[in-house]
Amino acid sequence: MTRVATGPIIRVDGLRKVFGSVIAVDGISFVVERGETFGILGPNGAGKTTTLEIMETLQKPSGGSVSVDGFDVVADAWTVKSRIGVQLQSAAFYPELTLVQLLKMFAALYDIRVDPLTILRRFQLEEKAKTFYDKLSGGQKQRFNLASTLLHRPSIIFLDEPTTGLDPQARINLWELIREVRSEGVTVVMTTHYMEEAEQLCDRLAIMDHGQIIATGTPQVLLDELLATGFRKPVIRQDATLEDVFLWKTGHSLRDE
Amino acid sequence: MSEFAIAHNSGMRRRSPSQLRALAALSYYPFIAMMRNVATFAFGLIFPIVFIAVFGLIGGGIGGIRVGIVSGTASGPVKEGLDRMPNLILVPGDRAELERQLRLGNLEGVIAASGGAVSLEVNASSQQSGMVQLFVQSALDQANLRASGVSSPTYALSVGQVEGRRGRYIDFALPGQVGLAMLSTAIFGTVFGLLYLKKSLVLKRLFATPVHGLTIVHGLTILLGQGLARLALVMLQTAVILAVGVLAFGFQLANGWITFVAMMAMSALGLIVFLGFGLIIAGRTNDENSASPLANLVTMPQFLLSGVFFSTDVFPSWVRIFADNLPLSYFNTAMRQIAAESASFTELLPSILGLCAWGVAAYLVASRTFKWV
């Protein structure tokens, strides 16, 4: 096994995932460059989380290949696991354990030594050290989530809708932390429903719908693409927002949950 | 260490994570979490202790026959004679009320006396009525003897006693309660515990960590950790139940500490076997609604038929063939043999083999049907 130290950190090639007769992911290909923040956008049911979970080794692909940090997610799943940090969509911690206990548990699972208080301090959770995960506010939970994701200093972290359900202040606070993580050289792959969030954080985006990638590029490229079709906002203060790109690409109809 | 300000070095050398440390963490922290869970605590410790307390009280109080005595009627030697009867519990009250209780079957007899004339009413449909008559007659006989100045009767009965074990209900009930607590922890604890971990994504989050276990089987370390945590809980339960039984209610351990250790070991074996049933249910269901009936289907017949509260002797023989071969019956039988007779391993072997056979079957089914998501 030779590792490629340069070039894209994630390569997704012709990835397919089928559940029974439902095609969740329909032959998608993209790359994530080392050190960038890459956003996957799309309506519910578009296949974002499935794609993410295949990259996280939590699901097996039905077809195609995915390599993360030079390792195949199927053949070298355990190596991949030790190089990535994973934040799931909702609470994924024992509610009856304190933050310090949870960090110690995860440290043991990654076989590393950590100082829980130093980590909590960095995420403004120091005074919550002895608090149960259950008793945290939404923003605190997501900060703790991020902290646990970074515990073993992974090369890549995956964030599934990190700011869903947060109030604007908590959201801006989390954006700051994600930018900080990126500035330290960690590659960030995230999904989101918020176009503003994608505009604020992501270097590049992929928009998914019905299991396929229907657009990729930097936020600016996507905006320019839309504007090139002659699109103009009725009341012009800003030529277009990313939200317009999103709706242009995916349509206006309401989706089921 | 662990300063995140240091940029990540992707070329950093990584050891393969220590799976023993991971297993220790996956046993210890779920155990801590369980101990903080109110339901675990209540079902595991408080309920069995409450049951034992109730049975302990039964052992002391219900041994006698309840007989009403009309207030103000009996006095003197007759009353003294009746008071001395060890098996009679005298309930004073007015005649009408006592007779009502007698008809309801709450009393076995009603005594009234005026001077030398003692009247006794008994419930004709009660099997105890003959006994009551005998006791009252005996009390009157003694009073008569004393009244006629006989202090050393011509004919006297002497009763010899063998040093037997006091056959009290607590001694029967306590091993059953250990079994009850163990079965609850193994089935309900495992099923609802694992379902919660599934639904709350804790399990998925654990799968994202590089814990591939002592074997190549996916997630076995996580299950093993869960099992060890429950094992620790059951050891604690058994120890507490036995301690309360011995210290507060005079539960008898046939051979002291050796019996205690043997009962602890048996509980461990029992938990390992019943965990298999918990895994079958947890592995086949995805929510509490479908798991709950299954868990009850496994536990309820055993609570009733496996001699938890009363001996399986009471069942007709065709029911006993079924009842005596349930896994909890094997467990309870072995526990009672250990507690009462300090049975040797050879004597316990049939029960242990029976239990193990169920265990092998359960794990075989579980391993073929278990689904993580």
mmCIF file of C-alpha atoms in Angstrom, chain A residues 48-201:
data_model
loop_
_atom_site.group_PDB
_atom_site.id
_atom_site.type_symbol
_atom_site.label_atom_id
_atom_site.label_comp_id
_atom_site.label_asym_id
_atom_site.label_seq_id
_atom_site.Cartn_x
_atom_site.Cartn_y
_atom_site.Cartn_z
ATOM 1 C CA LYS A 48 -25.681 13.620 1.470
ATOM 2 C CA THR A 49 -25.580 11.660 4.717
ATOM 3 C CA THR A 50 -25.173 8.323 2.922
ATOM 4 C CA THR A 51 -22.216 9.733 0.967
ATOM 5 C CA LEU A 52 -20.730 11.074 4.180
ATOM 6 C CA GLU A 53 -21.212 7.784 6.041
ATOM 7 C CA ILE A 54 -19.505 5.828 3.263
ATOM 8 C CA MET A 55 -16.512 8.167 3.501
ATOM 9 C CA GLU A 56 -16.632 7.637 7.297
ATOM 10 C CA THR A 57 -16.548 3.797 6.839
ATOM 11 C CA LEU A 58 -19.960 3.543 8.534
ATOM 12 C CA GLN A 59 -21.621 2.150 5.418
ATOM 13 C CA LYS A 60 -20.229 0.015 2.638
ATOM 14 C CA PRO A 61 -20.525 1.249 -0.951
ATOM 15 C CA SER A 62 -22.557 -0.830 -3.407
ATOM 16 C CA GLY A 63 -20.228 0.203 -6.197
ATOM 17 C CA GLY A 64 -17.371 2.556 -7.052
ATOM 18 C CA SER A 65 -14.447 3.432 -4.834
ATOM 19 C CA VAL A 66 -13.626 5.931 -2.110
ATOM 20 C CA SER A 67 -10.163 6.644 -0.769
ATOM 21 C CA VAL A 68 -9.516 8.799 2.269
ATOM 22 C CA ASP A 69 -6.017 10.064 3.049
ATOM 23 C CA GLY A 70 -4.695 7.480 0.609
ATOM 24 C CA PHE A 71 -6.560 4.501 2.058
ATOM 25 C CA ASP A 72 -9.512 2.632 0.641
ATOM 26 C CA VAL A 73 -12.582 2.900 2.897
ATOM 27 C CA VAL A 74 -13.453 -0.769 2.435
ATOM 28 C CA ALA A 75 -10.067 -2.501 2.348
ATOM 29 C CA ASP A 76 -8.398 -0.251 4.940
ATOM 30 C CA ALA A 77 -11.423 0.772 6.989
ATOM 31 C CA TRP A 78 -9.563 0.609 10.302
ATOM 32 C CA THR A 79 -6.728 2.819 9.102
ATOM 33 C CA VAL A 80 -9.238 5.287 7.750
ATOM 34 C CA LYS A 81 -11.118 5.329 11.064
ATOM 35 C CA SER A 82 -7.998 6.337 12.961
ATOM 36 C CA ARG A 83 -7.327 9.241 10.566
ATOM 37 C CA ILE A 84 -10.751 10.816 10.498
ATOM 38 C CA GLY A 85 -12.939 12.624 13.011
ATOM 39 C CA VAL A 86 -16.674 12.060 12.789
ATOM 40 C CA GLN A 87 -19.533 14.231 13.958
ATOM 41 C CA LEU A 88 -22.923 12.666 13.457
ATOM 42 C CA GLN A 89 -26.183 14.504 12.888
ATOM 43 C CA SER A 90 -27.472 14.251 16.447
ATOM 44 C CA ALA A 91 -26.362 13.455 19.963
ATOM 45 C CA ALA A 92 -24.124 10.418 19.916
ATOM 46 C CA PHE A 93 -22.949 10.249 23.508
ATOM 47 C CA TYR A 94 -23.998 8.477 26.681
ATOM 48 C CA PRO A 95 -26.268 11.039 28.351
ATOM 49 C CA GLU A 96 -25.285 9.751 31.803
ATOM 50 C CA LEU A 97 -21.579 10.524 31.435
ATOM 51 C CA THR A 98 -19.877 13.836 32.162
ATOM 52 C CA LEU A 99 -17.911 15.632 29.468
ATOM 53 C CA VAL A 100 -14.624 14.654 31.101
ATOM 54 C CA GLN A 101 -15.689 10.992 31.249
ATOM 55 C CA LEU A 102 -16.765 11.052 27.606
ATOM 56 C CA LEU A 103 -13.452 12.555 26.477
ATOM 57 C CA LYS A 104 -11.533 9.966 28.508
ATOM 58 C CA MET A 105 -13.599 7.186 26.963
ATOM 59 C CA PHE A 106 -12.926 8.383 23.423
ATOM 60 C CA ALA A 107 -9.251 8.890 24.242
ATOM 61 C CA ALA A 108 -9.104 5.233 25.259
ATOM 62 C CA LEU A 109 -10.845 4.164 22.045
ATOM 63 C CA TYR A 110 -8.235 6.019 19.978
ATOM 64 C CA ASP A 111 -5.533 4.898 22.399
ATOM 65 C CA ILE A 112 -4.219 8.395 23.044
ATOM 66 C CA ARG A 113 -3.598 10.409 26.204
ATOM 67 C CA VAL A 114 -5.429 13.689 26.529
ATOM 68 C CA ASP A 115 -5.949 16.398 29.089
ATOM 69 C CA PRO A 116 -9.743 16.792 29.027
ATOM 70 C CA LEU A 117 -9.696 20.219 30.671
ATOM 71 C CA THR A 118 -7.329 21.703 28.074
ATOM 72 C CA ILE A 119 -9.618 20.490 25.327
ATOM 73 C CA LEU A 120 -12.756 21.746 27.042
ATOM 74 C CA ARG A 121 -11.128 25.142 27.653
ATOM 75 C CA ARG A 122 -10.447 25.516 23.959
ATOM 76 C CA PHE A 123 -14.123 24.980 23.193
ATOM 77 C CA GLN A 124 -15.350 27.245 26.013
ATOM 78 C CA LEU A 125 -16.701 24.288 27.953
ATOM 79 C CA GLU A 126 -14.307 24.287 30.892
ATOM 80 C CA GLU A 127 -16.951 25.080 33.496
ATOM 81 C CA LYS A 128 -19.089 22.241 32.075
ATOM 82 C CA ALA A 129 -16.427 19.607 32.756
ATOM 83 C CA LYS A 130 -18.556 17.766 35.317
ATOM 84 C CA THR A 131 -21.847 18.356 33.492
ATOM 85 C CA PHE A 132 -23.714 15.533 31.798
ATOM 86 C CA TYR A 133 -23.908 15.729 28.024
ATOM 87 C CA ASP A 134 -27.712 15.773 28.320
ATOM 88 C CA LYS A 135 -27.691 19.029 30.266
ATOM 89 C CA LEU A 136 -25.818 21.063 27.654
ATOM 90 C CA SER A 137 -27.464 23.656 25.414
ATOM 91 C CA GLY A 138 -27.624 22.996 21.684
ATOM 92 C CA GLY A 139 -24.593 25.160 20.978
ATOM 93 C CA GLN A 140 -22.590 23.584 23.792
ATOM 94 C CA LYS A 141 -23.470 20.123 22.516
ATOM 95 C CA GLN A 142 -22.219 20.951 19.035
ATOM 96 C CA ARG A 143 -19.029 22.497 20.445
ATOM 97 C CA PHE A 144 -18.462 19.333 22.450
ATOM 98 C CA ASN A 145 -19.186 17.271 19.369
ATOM 99 C CA LEU A 146 -16.484 19.170 17.503
ATOM 100 C CA ALA A 147 -14.085 18.764 20.427
ATOM 101 C CA SER A 148 -14.583 14.989 20.474
ATOM 102 C CA THR A 149 -14.114 14.889 16.715
ATOM 103 C CA LEU A 150 -10.688 16.535 16.977
ATOM 104 C CA LEU A 151 -9.500 14.544 19.993
ATOM 105 C CA HIS A 152 -7.036 12.339 18.134
ATOM 106 C CA ARG A 153 -5.865 15.085 15.752
ATOM 107 C CA PRO A 154 -7.339 13.626 12.579
ATOM 108 C CA SER A 155 -6.315 14.816 9.104
ATOM 109 C CA ILE A 156 -9.947 15.104 8.076
ATOM 110 C CA ILE A 157 -13.152 15.782 9.952
ATOM 111 C CA PHE A 158 -16.678 15.114 8.748
ATOM 112 C CA LEU A 159 -19.466 17.318 10.069
ATOM 113 C CA ASP A 160 -23.071 16.340 9.304
ATOM 114 C CA GLU A 161 -25.282 19.442 9.543
ATOM 115 C CA PRO A 162 -23.264 20.889 12.422
ATOM 116 C CA THR A 163 -25.392 23.986 12.974
ATOM 117 C CA THR A 164 -28.897 22.611 12.423
ATOM 118 C CA GLY A 165 -31.161 23.818 15.196
ATOM 119 C CA LEU A 166 -28.726 26.345 16.631
ATOM 120 C CA ASP A 167 -29.572 29.976 17.304
ATOM 121 C CA PRO A 168 -27.685 32.568 15.214
ATOM 122 C CA GLN A 169 -25.173 33.359 17.937
ATOM 123 C CA ALA A 170 -24.317 29.713 18.538
ATOM 124 C CA ARG A 171 -24.062 29.224 14.789
ATOM 125 C CA ILE A 172 -21.614 32.124 14.313
ATOM 126 C CA ASN A 173 -19.618 30.831 17.283
ATOM 127 C CA LEU A 174 -19.371 27.370 15.722
ATOM 128 C CA TRP A 175 -18.365 28.891 12.357
ATOM 129 C CA GLU A 176 -15.461 30.593 14.119
ATOM 130 C CA LEU A 177 -14.341 27.278 15.588
ATOM 131 C CA ILE A 178 -14.614 25.478 12.238
ATOM 132 C CA ARG A 179 -12.531 28.232 10.564
ATOM 133 C CA GLU A 180 -9.941 27.842 13.312
ATOM 134 C CA VAL A 181 -9.771 24.102 12.715
ATOM 135 C CA ARG A 182 -9.332 24.692 8.968
ATOM 136 C CA SER A 183 -6.557 27.217 9.632
ATOM 137 C CA GLU A 184 -4.670 24.469 11.450
ATOM 138 C CA GLY A 185 -4.545 22.419 8.274
ATOM 139 C CA VAL A 186 -7.413 20.007 8.960
ATOM 140 C CA THR A 187 -9.552 19.164 5.946
ATOM 141 C CA VAL A 188 -13.246 19.702 6.698
ATOM 142 C CA VAL A 189 -16.066 17.920 4.856
ATOM 143 C CA MET A 190 -19.507 19.100 5.887
ATOM 144 C CA THR A 191 -23.149 18.935 4.900
ATOM 145 C CA THR A 192 -25.537 21.779 5.464
ATOM 146 C CA HIS A 193 -28.976 23.117 4.606
ATOM 147 C CA TYR A 194 -27.912 26.707 5.148
ATOM 148 C CA MET A 195 -26.639 28.516 2.084
ATOM 149 C CA GLU A 196 -25.207 31.316 4.174
ATOM 150 C CA GLU A 197 -23.190 28.730 6.078
ATOM 151 C CA ALA A 198 -21.870 27.234 2.859
ATOM 152 C CA GLU A 199 -20.964 30.707 1.585
ATOM 153 C CA GLN A 200 -19.239 31.562 4.861
ATOM 154 C CA LEU A 201 -17.250 28.381 5.364
#
